[in-house]
């Protein structure tokens, strides 16, 4: 017991020295929040007191850090946790939630791009090939979200909640079954387009202690699917990392580690396209989104460096429960909003 | 015999490093902006932002009560000395880091003779830039 404690303490110390920028960032955030609490000149309103506002900021940062760690271990984007919960359980405007959801979905992916590129787990050819369709889909999806919100108002919000609730059931199913993912897929037939695009590579597999070569397939079907996945991410304000990983692994035959790393980088690129529509429209309230962004950066680095050894199975069970609860609530609120039916539950 | 790990391609390294440090710089600005916002130097008061969204007011009502209309653009660029303006810049800078990363990566790919992937990177970068510049038609 004491050995484990000492080992964990040792890992934390080594992380503090090996990633000094993370240590500095955490100290700056802690110092900043302390100054905000002590010297705050924010005035209270009928809705919130100054201390409640400070608690919202600090609480958001802490929850976001935990969400990022959970998302990294569970192999899904943080937006899949944030957006459904906020849409299901709060009364905030759905565009504000979706804009902040994109921040939550993308920043852990953005910050992990550096380490993933260095270790070659993210394949630049795959990222740039899938990057074009996913960014186009994301841009169209985000603009469609604004149009729907503008044209249908509360009914549009109901439709979004209802369809997101159904989508979350699919994600929960994927997490439950594991999506039939295979660690090292061995494709039987390689299509000419994949050969022409040279969608292959090799990476260092630490668990085997050797280099692993891989060849990806079905470049065309993968590309088409990425347009749809980009649209979904931009429209709902969530990354859908579980779907990206599944497409790369099951359809295009990327090894699971390559699929997970490429999905993180692609998630960041597609959301970096979609979010500008929300920013320029005014749907991203910076003061509310900032602690969520900072939590994702800190949690993303922490999750990637420290928690690799934690059992993913346990975290997945927690995620499935969260997704089922929020999808149930989303469907109820979606039916209420879209069809004007009052369901007396919760 | 121990296998040697190959070095990552320069274009990949460049992409990863630019995004990583861009996000960290954006985070720094977001922290400073948030502190300034709580110390009272703001475009729109923090109490108004948080109370309005906490009550469930729509994005139109929130902006209408704050400035009269939706911003429809990069409003923070003309309010960089305020807390909320600087915070928005920090978030935007973190997101924007993808743009120079893609274009510089594309340049390296072209220099190395990888025309196909250089062109794909360029195309992806152009789509992201369309989002940044707000070129998609809005209602």
XYZ file of C-alpha atoms in Angstrom:
485
model
C 0.000 0.000 0.000
C 2.733 2.381 1.081
C 4.820 1.299 -1.925
C 1.945 2.195 -4.283
C 1.538 5.575 -2.571
C 5.265 6.229 -2.869
C 5.272 5.137 -6.529
C 2.335 7.454 -7.291
C 4.075 10.332 -5.481
C 7.240 9.565 -7.436
C 5.354 9.620 -10.753
C 3.787 12.975 -9.834
C 7.197 14.437 -8.987
C 8.756 13.118 -12.184
C 5.834 14.559 -14.173
C 6.259 17.940 -12.458
C 9.888 18.015 -13.655
C 9.487 16.363 -17.065
C 6.560 18.600 -18.085
C 7.467 21.912 -16.353
C 4.974 23.848 -18.483
C 2.136 21.845 -16.877
C 3.413 22.665 -13.376
C 3.668 26.371 -14.247
C 0.185 26.331 -15.801
C -1.398 24.678 -12.738
C 0.342 27.190 -10.428
C -0.835 30.112 -12.573
C -4.423 28.832 -12.627
C -4.443 28.250 -8.854
C -2.915 31.706 -8.233
C -5.340 33.333 -10.661
C -8.405 31.773 -9.049
C -7.120 32.774 -5.612
C -6.719 36.406 -6.729
C -10.192 36.272 -8.332
C -11.682 35.036 -5.065
C -9.907 37.458 -2.722
C -9.860 40.675 -4.760
C -13.090 40.174 -6.743
C -14.917 43.385 -7.640
C -17.821 41.539 -9.240
C -21.196 42.707 -7.986
C -23.971 40.298 -7.097
C -27.245 40.096 -9.000
C -30.705 38.791 -8.121
C -29.694 35.498 -9.723
C -26.145 34.944 -8.438
C -24.017 36.240 -5.568
C -20.307 37.110 -6.208
C -19.178 33.971 -4.373
C -21.584 31.830 -6.433
C -20.034 33.274 -9.621
C -16.539 32.471 -8.372
C -17.696 28.958 -7.478
C -19.135 28.477 -10.990
C -15.731 29.367 -12.496
C -13.615 27.246 -10.129
C -16.144 24.378 -10.153
C -16.211 24.386 -13.958
C -12.410 24.154 -14.037
C -12.316 21.227 -11.598
C -15.149 19.347 -13.340
C -13.540 19.977 -16.729
C -10.213 18.564 -15.488
C -11.996 15.429 -14.248
C -13.969 15.146 -17.514
C -10.723 15.403 -19.532
C -9.057 12.666 -17.484
C -12.147 10.423 -17.780
C -12.373 11.124 -21.510
C -8.690 10.322 -22.114
C -8.951 7.021 -20.206
C -12.316 6.110 -21.718
C -11.062 6.933 -25.230
C -13.870 9.381 -26.055
C -13.983 13.175 -26.475
C -14.922 15.286 -23.445
C -17.735 16.907 -25.448
C -19.636 13.603 -25.391
C -19.846 13.954 -21.600
C -20.265 17.750 -21.321
C -22.841 18.552 -24.022
C -25.476 15.879 -23.200
C -25.284 16.536 -19.444
C -25.585 20.319 -19.835
C -28.353 20.037 -22.448
C -30.215 17.474 -20.374
C -29.889 18.919 -16.893
C -29.560 22.723 -17.226
C -31.687 25.461 -18.757
C -28.807 27.189 -20.563
C -29.282 28.150 -24.203
C -28.404 25.200 -26.422
C -26.102 27.265 -28.689
C -24.024 28.413 -25.687
C -23.777 24.800 -24.482
C -22.799 23.521 -27.935
C -20.151 26.246 -28.384
C -18.639 25.453 -24.965
C -19.024 21.747 -25.771
C -16.751 22.212 -28.778
C -14.142 23.820 -26.488
C -14.416 20.824 -24.153
C -14.242 18.405 -27.086
C -11.241 19.957 -28.783
C -8.711 21.218 -26.235
C -7.599 17.858 -24.834
C -7.174 16.739 -28.468
C -5.249 19.906 -29.353
C -2.842 19.623 -26.431
C -2.209 15.923 -27.070
C -1.361 16.569 -30.750
C 2.255 17.380 -29.785
C 3.013 14.141 -27.889
C 1.049 12.029 -30.420
C 3.017 13.450 -33.370
C 6.330 12.957 -31.544
C 5.600 9.305 -30.765
C 4.214 8.760 -34.301
C 0.982 7.375 -32.912
C -0.743 10.041 -35.002
C -0.051 9.417 -38.690
C 0.227 12.753 -40.515
C -0.899 11.225 -43.833
C -4.069 9.839 -42.234
C -4.679 13.139 -40.428
C -4.411 15.234 -43.605
C -6.337 12.755 -45.787
C -9.277 12.523 -43.333
C -8.833 16.180 -42.334
C -10.340 17.548 -45.553
C -13.714 15.713 -45.412
C -14.080 16.139 -41.652
C -13.437 19.909 -41.740
C -15.940 20.373 -44.590
C -18.543 18.368 -42.629
C -17.806 20.321 -39.430
C -18.214 23.716 -41.116
C -21.518 22.724 -42.748
C -22.716 21.192 -39.448
C -22.007 24.304 -37.380
C -23.697 26.628 -39.885
C -26.716 24.256 -40.005
C -26.940 24.407 -36.200
C -27.201 28.213 -36.293
C -29.811 28.081 -39.099
C -31.945 25.511 -37.254
C -31.724 27.479 -33.998
C -32.658 30.680 -35.815
C -35.544 29.183 -37.813
C -37.179 26.857 -35.287
C -36.330 28.343 -31.867
C -37.602 26.167 -28.980
C -38.860 23.424 -31.318
C -35.389 23.305 -32.940
C -33.833 22.963 -29.481
C -36.227 20.092 -28.769
C -35.229 18.346 -32.008
C -31.527 18.785 -31.142
C -32.033 17.361 -27.627
C -34.078 14.429 -28.911
C -31.643 13.456 -31.677
C -28.659 13.903 -29.350
C -30.354 11.669 -26.780
C -30.734 8.921 -29.388
C -27.134 9.446 -30.535
C -25.908 9.087 -26.951
C -27.648 5.707 -26.702
C -25.609 4.612 -29.739
C -22.365 5.886 -28.114
C -23.262 4.049 -24.875
C -23.857 0.876 -26.914
C -20.463 1.330 -28.610
C -18.757 1.705 -25.241
C -20.649 -1.294 -23.837
C -19.766 -3.674 -26.656
C -16.347 -2.179 -27.337
C -17.539 -1.741 -30.928
C -15.824 -4.990 -31.889
C -12.521 -3.126 -32.060
C -9.396 -5.083 -32.885
C -5.958 -4.154 -31.646
C -4.024 -5.070 -34.786
C -6.423 -5.473 -37.758
C -5.130 -7.567 -40.649
C -6.946 -6.477 -43.837
C -7.468 -9.221 -46.432
C -7.866 -6.912 -49.413
C -6.123 -3.582 -49.957
C -7.923 -1.208 -52.321
C -5.950 0.694 -54.989
C -6.807 4.143 -53.562
C -5.338 3.272 -50.161
C -2.204 1.993 -51.897
C -1.952 5.160 -54.000
C -2.428 7.345 -50.915
C 0.198 5.300 -49.038
C -2.038 5.042 -45.986
C 0.442 2.949 -44.048
C 3.070 3.394 -41.380
C 4.846 1.914 -38.413
C 5.024 2.779 -34.731
C 6.808 1.654 -31.588
C 4.555 -0.704 -29.607
C 5.825 -0.503 -26.040
C 3.818 -3.528 -24.836
C 5.474 -5.744 -27.504
C 8.839 -4.008 -27.372
C 9.032 -3.727 -31.165
C 7.954 -1.732 -34.212
C 4.520 -2.585 -35.648
C 3.810 -2.022 -39.356
C 0.277 -1.410 -40.584
C -1.603 -0.840 -43.842
C -4.929 0.962 -43.881
C -7.758 0.218 -46.330
C -11.124 1.531 -47.621
C -9.899 5.087 -48.110
C -13.017 6.122 -50.059
C -15.663 4.815 -47.628
C -13.630 6.178 -44.729
C -13.492 9.608 -46.376
C -17.275 9.674 -46.912
C -17.906 8.651 -43.290
C -15.631 11.457 -42.097
C -17.856 14.065 -43.807
C -20.816 12.733 -41.772
C -18.807 12.580 -38.540
C -17.581 16.153 -39.046
C -21.174 17.313 -39.608
C -22.325 15.576 -36.426
C -19.529 17.145 -34.345
C -20.146 20.649 -35.706
C -23.929 20.409 -35.402
C -24.210 18.944 -31.893
C -21.127 20.601 -30.405
C -19.440 17.379 -29.414
C -16.460 15.607 -30.837
C -17.714 12.066 -31.197
C -14.222 10.657 -30.673
C -15.672 7.175 -30.120
C -17.110 7.215 -33.663
C -13.870 8.558 -35.188
C -11.818 5.860 -33.481
C -14.293 3.173 -34.574
C -14.228 4.380 -38.204
C -10.433 4.397 -38.328
C -10.169 1.017 -36.604
C -13.130 -0.958 -37.994
C -13.538 0.560 -41.461
C -10.025 1.681 -42.344
C -8.154 -1.025 -40.364
C -5.866 1.219 -38.334
C -4.410 -0.393 -35.181
C -6.412 0.729 -32.150
C -3.635 2.943 -30.733
C -3.147 4.688 -34.101
C -6.926 5.086 -34.448
C -7.260 6.644 -30.975
C -4.361 9.069 -31.502
C -5.444 10.106 -35.031
C -9.009 10.551 -33.785
C -7.787 12.994 -31.099
C -5.887 15.088 -33.641
C -8.753 14.973 -36.176
C -11.262 15.921 -33.474
C -9.191 19.022 -32.739
C -8.950 20.008 -36.432
C -12.659 19.519 -37.163
C -13.775 21.354 -34.021
C -11.278 24.137 -34.749
C -13.231 24.663 -37.978
C -16.718 24.410 -36.480
C -16.143 26.597 -33.441
C -15.476 29.796 -35.439
C -19.090 29.830 -36.592
C -20.167 29.878 -32.925
C -17.457 32.419 -31.938
C -18.332 34.944 -34.650
C -22.052 34.495 -33.928
C -21.439 35.356 -30.257
C -22.440 31.923 -28.915
C -19.133 31.404 -27.112
C -19.265 33.326 -23.813
C -15.543 33.528 -23.074
C -15.751 34.037 -19.325
C -17.867 30.873 -18.992
C -15.877 28.803 -21.528
C -12.363 29.692 -20.223
C -12.369 27.430 -17.119
C -13.656 24.562 -19.272
C -10.789 25.168 -21.722
C -8.160 25.335 -18.937
C -9.496 22.156 -17.329
C -9.233 20.326 -20.644
C -5.617 21.445 -21.127
C -4.549 20.399 -17.604
C -6.642 17.195 -17.613
C -5.523 16.304 -21.138
C -1.821 16.456 -20.211
C -2.385 14.736 -16.841
C -4.494 11.995 -18.371
C -2.003 11.268 -21.115
C 1.039 11.170 -18.796
C -0.186 9.763 -15.508
C -3.200 7.584 -15.882
C -2.263 5.172 -18.624
C -2.171 2.303 -16.124
C -5.638 2.836 -14.682
C -8.135 0.160 -15.712
C -10.127 1.570 -18.612
C -12.946 -0.948 -18.020
C -14.050 0.675 -14.755
C -14.031 4.164 -16.285
C -16.037 2.889 -19.254
C -18.738 1.586 -16.914
C -18.994 5.030 -15.278
C -19.175 6.669 -18.716
C -21.926 4.292 -19.861
C -24.013 5.177 -16.781
C -23.477 8.920 -17.366
C -24.420 8.571 -21.036
C -27.540 6.494 -20.311
C -28.769 8.945 -17.660
C -28.176 11.988 -19.864
C -29.658 10.346 -22.978
C -32.826 9.472 -21.018
C -33.150 13.063 -19.786
C -32.355 14.444 -23.277
C -35.031 12.298 -24.917
C -37.618 13.378 -22.320
C -36.750 17.081 -22.725
C -36.492 16.663 -26.504
C -39.999 15.178 -26.759
C -41.315 17.972 -24.512
C -39.654 20.691 -26.606
C -40.312 19.276 -30.072
C -43.900 18.051 -29.616
C -45.105 20.215 -26.728
C -45.935 17.131 -24.615
C -45.292 17.370 -20.880
C -43.773 14.182 -19.454
C -44.052 14.200 -15.663
C -40.721 12.505 -14.941
C -37.875 14.048 -12.889
C 18.576 -7.348 -31.453
C 17.016 -4.093 -30.333
C 15.040 -2.236 -33.012
C 15.730 1.463 -33.443
C 12.772 3.782 -33.346
C 12.579 5.931 -36.494
C 12.486 9.705 -36.102
C 9.086 11.337 -36.658
C 8.719 13.303 -39.912
C 9.569 17.015 -39.656
C 6.093 18.069 -40.882
C 4.429 16.050 -38.098
C 6.777 17.420 -35.441
C 6.181 20.964 -36.635
C 2.384 20.502 -36.569
C 2.403 19.028 -33.058
C 4.769 21.594 -31.531
C 2.993 24.663 -32.969
C -0.397 23.453 -31.724
C 0.990 22.473 -28.284
C 2.682 25.811 -27.584
C -0.121 27.795 -29.221
C -2.623 26.191 -26.838
C -0.399 26.883 -23.829
C -0.007 30.542 -24.863
C -3.780 30.789 -25.354
C -4.306 29.271 -21.888
C -2.000 31.879 -20.351
C -3.995 34.713 -21.955
C -7.272 33.106 -20.834
C -6.036 33.008 -17.205
C -4.904 36.657 -17.272
C -8.180 37.673 -18.950
C -10.316 35.821 -16.389
C -8.456 37.491 -13.491
C -8.846 40.944 -15.096
C -12.533 40.228 -15.646
C -13.069 39.546 -11.934
C -11.090 42.644 -10.978
C -13.662 44.702 -12.831
C -12.114 45.680 -16.155
C -14.649 44.357 -18.671
C -16.431 44.920 -21.962
C -19.590 43.409 -20.448
C -19.709 42.811 -16.648
C -19.005 39.233 -15.510
C -22.110 39.346 -13.299
C -24.264 40.078 -16.356
C -22.737 37.279 -18.499
C -23.022 34.600 -15.824
C -26.451 35.596 -14.509
C -27.900 35.820 -17.994
C -26.733 32.398 -19.154
C -27.459 30.827 -15.757
C -31.098 31.990 -16.052
C -31.349 30.285 -19.429
C -31.666 33.450 -21.515
C -31.142 32.871 -25.231
C -28.001 34.032 -26.975
C -29.996 36.862 -28.620
C -31.399 38.074 -25.284
C -27.953 37.874 -23.675
C -26.240 39.990 -26.339
C -29.191 42.306 -26.761
C -29.106 43.136 -23.050
C -25.326 43.578 -23.171
C -24.582 45.485 -26.362
C -27.863 45.768 -28.255
C -27.263 43.086 -30.885
C -25.365 39.900 -31.752
C -21.664 40.638 -32.446
C -21.478 38.795 -35.816
C -17.680 38.854 -35.954
C -14.506 38.813 -33.899
C -15.801 41.337 -31.317
C -12.918 40.719 -28.895
C -10.282 42.081 -31.293
C -11.466 45.619 -30.584
C -11.657 45.003 -26.803
C -8.265 43.455 -26.056
C -7.622 45.577 -22.970
C -10.705 44.212 -21.212
C -10.892 40.989 -19.205
C -13.533 39.240 -21.292
C -11.911 40.441 -24.535
C -8.528 39.017 -23.504
C -10.129 35.758 -22.355
C -11.878 35.377 -25.725
C -8.571 36.120 -27.471
C -6.874 33.382 -25.420
C -9.465 30.778 -26.389
C -9.383 31.906 -30.028
C -5.582 31.823 -30.109
C -5.580 28.254 -28.817
C -8.055 27.257 -31.530
C -6.261 29.311 -34.200
C -2.931 27.539 -33.535
C -4.199 24.814 -35.886
C -3.998 27.232 -38.847
C -0.247 28.077 -38.849
C 0.450 24.458 -37.856
C -1.354 23.110 -40.947
C 0.110 25.675 -43.371
C 3.707 25.332 -42.137
C 3.339 21.572 -42.166
C 2.071 21.815 -45.750
C 5.109 23.947 -46.681
C 7.475 21.306 -45.268
C 5.600 18.551 -47.130
C 5.927 20.473 -50.436
C 9.646 21.044 -49.796
C 10.106 17.306 -49.211
C 8.355 16.526 -52.511
C 5.144 15.220 -50.876
C 2.881 17.177 -53.237
C -0.257 15.111 -52.641
C -0.199 15.471 -48.860
C 1.018 19.074 -49.096
C -2.063 19.820 -51.228
C -4.401 17.953 -48.830
C -2.975 19.918 -45.890
C -3.426 23.140 -47.854
C -7.050 22.228 -48.664
C -7.772 21.405 -44.998
C -6.140 24.684 -43.926
C -8.287 26.650 -46.392
C -11.493 25.101 -44.983
C -10.397 26.012 -41.427
C -9.603 29.567 -42.631
C -13.102 29.809 -44.131
C -14.424 29.192 -40.631
C -12.011 31.723 -39.065
C -12.960 34.448 -41.558
C -16.660 33.693 -41.191
C -17.071 33.083 -44.926
C -19.911 30.615 -44.451
C -23.275 32.365 -45.005
C -25.169 33.037 -41.742
C -28.875 33.670 -41.156
